[in-house]
XYZ file of C-alpha atoms in Angstrom:
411
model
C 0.000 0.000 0.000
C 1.387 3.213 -0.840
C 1.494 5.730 2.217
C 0.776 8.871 1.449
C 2.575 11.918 2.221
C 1.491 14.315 5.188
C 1.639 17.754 4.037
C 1.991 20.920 6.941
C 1.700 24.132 6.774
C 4.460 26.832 7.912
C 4.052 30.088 8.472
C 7.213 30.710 9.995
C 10.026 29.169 10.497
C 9.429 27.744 13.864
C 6.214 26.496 12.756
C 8.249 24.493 9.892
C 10.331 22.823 12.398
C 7.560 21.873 15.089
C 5.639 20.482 11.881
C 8.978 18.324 10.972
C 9.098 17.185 14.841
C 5.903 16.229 15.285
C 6.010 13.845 11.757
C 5.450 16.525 8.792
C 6.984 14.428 5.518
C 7.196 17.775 3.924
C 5.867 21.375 4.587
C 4.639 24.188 2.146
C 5.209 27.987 3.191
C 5.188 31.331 1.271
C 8.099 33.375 0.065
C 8.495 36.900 -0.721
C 6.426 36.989 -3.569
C 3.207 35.815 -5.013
C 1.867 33.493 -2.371
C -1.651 33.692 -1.036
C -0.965 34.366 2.337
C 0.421 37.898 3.154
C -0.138 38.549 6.299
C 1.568 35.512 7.399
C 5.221 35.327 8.719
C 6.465 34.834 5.360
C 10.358 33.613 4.713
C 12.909 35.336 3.955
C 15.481 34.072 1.551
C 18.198 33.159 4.809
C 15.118 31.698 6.558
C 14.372 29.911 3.714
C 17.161 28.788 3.100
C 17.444 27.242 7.164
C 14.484 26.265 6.441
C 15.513 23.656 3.840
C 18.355 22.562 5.378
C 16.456 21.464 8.563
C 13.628 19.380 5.989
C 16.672 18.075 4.023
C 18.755 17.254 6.752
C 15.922 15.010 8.091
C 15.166 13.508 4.592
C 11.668 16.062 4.318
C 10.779 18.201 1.698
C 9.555 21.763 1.608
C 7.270 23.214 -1.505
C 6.940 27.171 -2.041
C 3.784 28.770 -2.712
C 3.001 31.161 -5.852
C -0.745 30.382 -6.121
C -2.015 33.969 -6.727
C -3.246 34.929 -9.989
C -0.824 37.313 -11.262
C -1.055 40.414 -13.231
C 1.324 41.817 -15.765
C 2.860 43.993 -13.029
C 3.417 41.213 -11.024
C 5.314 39.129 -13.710
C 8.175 41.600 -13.470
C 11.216 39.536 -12.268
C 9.456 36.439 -11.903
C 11.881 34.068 -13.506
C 14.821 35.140 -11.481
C 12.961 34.425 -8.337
C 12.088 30.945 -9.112
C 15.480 30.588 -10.172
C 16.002 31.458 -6.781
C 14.139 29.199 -5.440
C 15.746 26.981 -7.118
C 19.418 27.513 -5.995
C 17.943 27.641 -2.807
C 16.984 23.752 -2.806
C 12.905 23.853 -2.647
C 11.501 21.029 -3.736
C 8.411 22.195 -5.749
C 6.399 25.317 -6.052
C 2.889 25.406 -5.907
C 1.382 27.785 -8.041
C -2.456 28.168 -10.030
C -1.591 30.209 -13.308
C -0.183 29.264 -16.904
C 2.001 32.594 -16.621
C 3.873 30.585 -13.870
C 4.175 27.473 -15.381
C 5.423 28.882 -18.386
C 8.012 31.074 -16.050
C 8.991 28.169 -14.138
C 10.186 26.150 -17.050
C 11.929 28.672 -18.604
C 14.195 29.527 -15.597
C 14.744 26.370 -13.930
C 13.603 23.156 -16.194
C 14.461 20.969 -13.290
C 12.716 22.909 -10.673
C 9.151 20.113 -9.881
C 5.970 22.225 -10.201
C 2.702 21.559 -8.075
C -0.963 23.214 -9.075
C -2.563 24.708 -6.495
C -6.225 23.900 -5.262
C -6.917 27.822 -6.654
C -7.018 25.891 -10.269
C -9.893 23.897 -9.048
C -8.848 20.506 -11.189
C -12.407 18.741 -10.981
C -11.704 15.792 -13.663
C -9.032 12.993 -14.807
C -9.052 14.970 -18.678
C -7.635 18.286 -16.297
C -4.885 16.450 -14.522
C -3.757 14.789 -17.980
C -3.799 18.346 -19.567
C -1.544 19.723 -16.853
C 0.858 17.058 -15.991
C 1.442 16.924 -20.377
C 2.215 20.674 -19.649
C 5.174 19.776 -17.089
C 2.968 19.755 -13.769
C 4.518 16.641 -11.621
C 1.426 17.085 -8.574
C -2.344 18.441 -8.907
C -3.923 19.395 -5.577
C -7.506 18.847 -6.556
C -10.365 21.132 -5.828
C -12.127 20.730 -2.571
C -15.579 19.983 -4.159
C -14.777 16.807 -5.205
C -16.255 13.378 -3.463
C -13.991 10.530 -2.769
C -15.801 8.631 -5.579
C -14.403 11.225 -7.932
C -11.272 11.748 -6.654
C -10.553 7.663 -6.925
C -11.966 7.896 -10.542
C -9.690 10.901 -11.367
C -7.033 8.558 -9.396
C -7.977 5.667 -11.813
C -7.516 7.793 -15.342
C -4.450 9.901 -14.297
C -1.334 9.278 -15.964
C 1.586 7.575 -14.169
C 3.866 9.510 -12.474
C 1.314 11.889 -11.909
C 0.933 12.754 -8.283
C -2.417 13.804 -6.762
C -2.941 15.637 -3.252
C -5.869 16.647 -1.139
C -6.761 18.957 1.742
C -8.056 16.726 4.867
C -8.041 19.542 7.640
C -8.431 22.780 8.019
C -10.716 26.222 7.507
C -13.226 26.059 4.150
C -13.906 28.704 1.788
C -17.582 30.287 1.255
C -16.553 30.235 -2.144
C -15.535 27.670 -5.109
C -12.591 26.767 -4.880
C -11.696 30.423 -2.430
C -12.362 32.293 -5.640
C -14.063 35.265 -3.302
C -14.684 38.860 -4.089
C -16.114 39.967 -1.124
C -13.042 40.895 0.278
C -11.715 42.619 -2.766
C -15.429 44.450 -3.174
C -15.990 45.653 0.141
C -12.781 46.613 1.226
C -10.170 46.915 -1.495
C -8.042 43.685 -0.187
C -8.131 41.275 -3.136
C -8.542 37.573 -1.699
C -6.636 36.104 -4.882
C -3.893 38.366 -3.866
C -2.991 36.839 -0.667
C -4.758 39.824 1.463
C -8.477 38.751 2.128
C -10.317 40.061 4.954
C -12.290 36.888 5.868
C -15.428 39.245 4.997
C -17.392 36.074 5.069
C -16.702 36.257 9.015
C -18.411 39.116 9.584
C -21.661 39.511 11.364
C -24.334 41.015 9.953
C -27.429 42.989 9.693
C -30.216 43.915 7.208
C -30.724 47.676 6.466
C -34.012 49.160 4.610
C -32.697 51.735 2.455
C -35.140 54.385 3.744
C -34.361 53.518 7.340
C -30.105 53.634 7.581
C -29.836 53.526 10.969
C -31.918 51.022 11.758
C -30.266 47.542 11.844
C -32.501 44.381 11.572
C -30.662 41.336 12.754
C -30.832 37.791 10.419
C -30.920 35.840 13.375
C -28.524 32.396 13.062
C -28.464 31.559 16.739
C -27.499 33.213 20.223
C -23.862 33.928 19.076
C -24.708 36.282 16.186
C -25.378 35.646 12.606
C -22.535 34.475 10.165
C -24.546 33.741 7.206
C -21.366 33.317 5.116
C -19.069 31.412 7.846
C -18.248 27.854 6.617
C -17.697 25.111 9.435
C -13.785 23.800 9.155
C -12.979 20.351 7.366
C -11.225 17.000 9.379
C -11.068 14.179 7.943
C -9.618 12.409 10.908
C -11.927 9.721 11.487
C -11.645 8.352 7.658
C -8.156 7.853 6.985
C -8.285 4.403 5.071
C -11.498 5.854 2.943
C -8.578 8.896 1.861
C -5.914 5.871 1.489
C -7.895 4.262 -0.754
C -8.496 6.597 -2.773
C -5.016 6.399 -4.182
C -3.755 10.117 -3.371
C -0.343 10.962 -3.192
C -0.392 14.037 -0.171
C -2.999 14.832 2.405
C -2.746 18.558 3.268
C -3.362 20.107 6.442
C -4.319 24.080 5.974
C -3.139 26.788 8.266
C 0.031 28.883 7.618
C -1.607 31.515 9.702
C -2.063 29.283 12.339
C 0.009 28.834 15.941
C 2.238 26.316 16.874
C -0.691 24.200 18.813
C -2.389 24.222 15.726
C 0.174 22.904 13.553
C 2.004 20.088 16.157
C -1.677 19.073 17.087
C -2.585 18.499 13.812
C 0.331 17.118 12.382
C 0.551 14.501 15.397
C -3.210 13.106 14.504
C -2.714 12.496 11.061
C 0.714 11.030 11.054
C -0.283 8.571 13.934
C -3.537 7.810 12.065
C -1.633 7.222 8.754
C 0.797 5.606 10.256
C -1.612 3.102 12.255
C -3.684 2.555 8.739
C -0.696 1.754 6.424
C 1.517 -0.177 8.583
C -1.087 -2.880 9.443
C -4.421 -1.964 7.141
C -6.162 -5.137 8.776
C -6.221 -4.239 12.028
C -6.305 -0.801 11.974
C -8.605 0.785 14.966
C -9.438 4.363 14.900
C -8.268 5.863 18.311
C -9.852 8.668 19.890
C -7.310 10.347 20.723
C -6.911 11.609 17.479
C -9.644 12.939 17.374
C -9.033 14.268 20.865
C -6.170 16.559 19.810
C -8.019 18.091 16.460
C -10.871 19.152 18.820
C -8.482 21.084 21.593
C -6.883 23.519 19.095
C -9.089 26.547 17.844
C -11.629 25.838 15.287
C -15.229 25.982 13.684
C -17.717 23.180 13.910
C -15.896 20.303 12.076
C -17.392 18.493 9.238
C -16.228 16.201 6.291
C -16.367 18.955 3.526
C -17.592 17.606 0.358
C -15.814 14.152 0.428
C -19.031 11.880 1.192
C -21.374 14.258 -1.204
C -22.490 16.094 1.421
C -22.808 19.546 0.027
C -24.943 21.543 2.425
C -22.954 20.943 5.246
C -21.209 24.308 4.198
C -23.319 26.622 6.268
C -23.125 26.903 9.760
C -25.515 25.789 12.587
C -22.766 27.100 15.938
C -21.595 30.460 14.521
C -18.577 31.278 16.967
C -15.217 29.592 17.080
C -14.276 26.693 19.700
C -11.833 27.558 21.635
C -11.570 25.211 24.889
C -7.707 25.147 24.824
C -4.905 27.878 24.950
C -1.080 26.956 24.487
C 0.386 28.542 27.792
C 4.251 27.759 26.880
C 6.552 26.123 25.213
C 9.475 23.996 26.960
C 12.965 25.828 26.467
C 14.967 23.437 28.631
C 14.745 20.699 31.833
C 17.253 20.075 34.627
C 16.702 16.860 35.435
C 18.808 17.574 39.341
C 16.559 20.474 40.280
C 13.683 18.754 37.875
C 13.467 22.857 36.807
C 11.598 23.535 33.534
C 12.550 26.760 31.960
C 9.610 28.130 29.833
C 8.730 30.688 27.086
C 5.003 31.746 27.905
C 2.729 31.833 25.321
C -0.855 32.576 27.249
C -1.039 33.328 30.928
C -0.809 30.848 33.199
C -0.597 30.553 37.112
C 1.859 28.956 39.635
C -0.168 25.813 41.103
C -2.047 25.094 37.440
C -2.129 21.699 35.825
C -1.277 21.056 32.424
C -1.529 18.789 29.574
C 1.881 17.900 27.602
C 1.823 18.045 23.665
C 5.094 16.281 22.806
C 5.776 14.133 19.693
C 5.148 10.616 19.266
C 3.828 10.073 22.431
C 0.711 10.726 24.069
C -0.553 13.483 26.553
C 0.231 13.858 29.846
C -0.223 15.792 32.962
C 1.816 17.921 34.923
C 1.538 20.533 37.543
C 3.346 23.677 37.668
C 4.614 24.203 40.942
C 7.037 27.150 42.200
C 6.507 29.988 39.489
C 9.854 31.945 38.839
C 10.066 34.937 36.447
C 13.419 35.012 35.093
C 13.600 38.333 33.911
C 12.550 39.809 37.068
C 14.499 37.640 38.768
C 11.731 36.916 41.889
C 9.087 34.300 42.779
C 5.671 35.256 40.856
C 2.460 33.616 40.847
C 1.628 33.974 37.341
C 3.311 34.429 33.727
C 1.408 36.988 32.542
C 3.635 38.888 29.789
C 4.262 37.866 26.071
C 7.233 36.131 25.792
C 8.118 35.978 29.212
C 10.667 33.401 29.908
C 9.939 31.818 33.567
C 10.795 28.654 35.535
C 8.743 26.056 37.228
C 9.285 22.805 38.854
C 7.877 19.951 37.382
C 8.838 16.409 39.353
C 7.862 14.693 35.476
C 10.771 14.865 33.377
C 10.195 17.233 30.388
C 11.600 17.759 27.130
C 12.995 20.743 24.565
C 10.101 21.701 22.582
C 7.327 20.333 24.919
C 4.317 22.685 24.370
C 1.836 23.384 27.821
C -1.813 23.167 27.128
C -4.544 23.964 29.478
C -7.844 23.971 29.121
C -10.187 26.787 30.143
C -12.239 26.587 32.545
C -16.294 26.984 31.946
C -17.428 29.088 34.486
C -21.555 27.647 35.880
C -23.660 30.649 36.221
């Protein structure tokens, strides 16, 4: 059985290496240019660059992404920079437009090419047309079934690699081709800057009445008419197997470090589990555990089982029952002293879950709360970055990230 790839998302440089740690076989971030997510952390070329090495060095592979659709202006200097990219060592680009196809082959022949999900492939004739044109991987639209994507898998040429996205946010519109954003505020969605308009709340206004606002009411959380629940796929791992894709790919380069360890964890466990003994493969529920603890929308299974209304929402707001607190710096096993880098406040006396790779959660309690900086005893880590130590009687490890869960108050 062919395993296929698990694909992360990076939106920064630590993010790339926490997705590598926690079982990423390769990760996809944005560059300097033409990438459709800019207002991430994007990499610079010497990040980059680190970046490669530390996917290289572990036998990994890291893809670029130039999946805007460019205009003339933006075709200015495009070769040399994917013949930077090149020298650099990436391993593929992802990009959605002939204009970059046609640039990439000119500048570096040898450099693999990947088409983004902003082409929306829907059909085996599609992937035939683009992989004759040079295009070794199609991520196929999200509106495809699993019936269709194991008939597209059935009539595409060999060597021709297929991948699909199993987690992450959805897009109101076909295949995230949205002008909301563009319309309303100027910030083109296709262009890497969209406003998640579709998040808004709001209101009905009669034209002869503009102050008054008439709420569409959803449900007691407001009204997000637009607001698509989030895809996981989790729970149907050998149904995606079979299928015969090449790459499942997990979306978020805007999202935190608990998104992206969480995630990655889940999915390489349950591909893992699945591939390596097909017959007696049981789903575990921790899996499905750790998807549910970072922040996200309702989850549903997109359009894979044909399900196509299941884009609009019946909870409006976001879930957000666990916060990363810190992240584990170093651990001296003599004083059993945990230095930590905070990430969300947490107090002296709390108990925490432990997020650590390839193995499963545990507890610990954080017990005599000392802020570095300051250099005195404290009872909480309340500042951004604040570096501050803790004892911890269970051993902990470089990297460890803190999780606790927030507390639901009964009125």
């Amino acid at each position: 059985m062919k395993k296929p790839e698990v694909l992360a998302p990076a939106g920064s440089l630590e993010r790339l290496k926490i997705a590598i740690d926690f079982g990423a076989d390769a990760v996809y971030i944005g560059g300097g240019r033409l990438n459709l997510r800019a207002f991430s952390d994007n990499f610079t070329n010497e990040e980059m660059a680190e970046g490669i090495k530390y996917c290289h060095d572990r036998g990994k592979r890291l893809y670029v992404t130039m999946n805007v659709f460019p205009r003339n202006h933006d075709l200015k200097g495009v070769e040399e920079y994917i013949k930077g990219l090149y020298d650099l060592g990436v391993d593929a680009i992802i990009v959605a437009d002939p204009s970059i196809v046609a640039a990439a082959k000119e500048a570096a022949p040898n450099l693999e090419i990947h088409l983004s999900t902003q082409a929306n492939i829907t059909n085996w004739r599609a992937t035939k047309f683009w992989y004759e044109q040079g295009v070794k991987r199609i991520v196929l639209a999200r509106e495809l079934t699993l019936k269709e994507i194991t008939e597209i898998n059935e009539n595409t040429p060999e060597g021709c690699e297929l991948e699909v996205f199993v987690h992450g946010s959805m897009c109101v519109a076909y295949s995230g081709r949205c002008l909301i954003s563009n319309y309303m505020l100027g910030r083109d969605a296709n262009k890497g800057i969209c406003s998640n308009a579709c998040r808004y709340k709001y209101y009905l206004v009669e034209e002869t009445r503009p102050n008054e606002y008439y709420p569409v009411i959803e449900d007691d959380n407001g009204t997000y008419i637009m607001n698509s629940k989030d895809l996981c796929m989790i729970e149907h791992i050998p149904e995606i197997v079979k299928s015969g894709v090449h790459s499942l790919k997990i979306e978020g380069r805007m999202k935190n470090e608990f998104y992206v360890a969480s995630t990655v964890k889940a999915y390489r466990e349950a591909v893992d589990a699945y591939c390596d003994n097909p017959e007696g493969y049981e789903f575990k529920q921790e899996w499905l555990d750790a998807v549910l603890k970072i922040s996200h929308r309702q989850y549903h299974t997109g359009f894979f089982f044909g399900k196509m209304g299941e884009q609009t929402y019946d909870v409006s707001s976001y879930v957000r029952d666990y916060d990363i607190v810190g992240i584990v710096q170093s651990y001296d096993e003599e004083t059993k002293e945990a230095t930590i880098l905070q990430k969300n406040r947490v107090f002296e006396g709390d108990e925490v879950e432990v997020l650590r790779a390839h193995t499963p959660y545990f507890n610990v309690k954080l017990n005599e709360m000392f802020d570095v900086e300051k250099k005195q005893k404290t009872d909480v880590a309340n500042r951004a970055h604040m570096i501050f130590k803790v004892k911890v009687d269970t051993p902990l490890k470089e990297k460890d990230m803190l999780i606790k869960g927030k507390k639901v108050l009964e009125l």
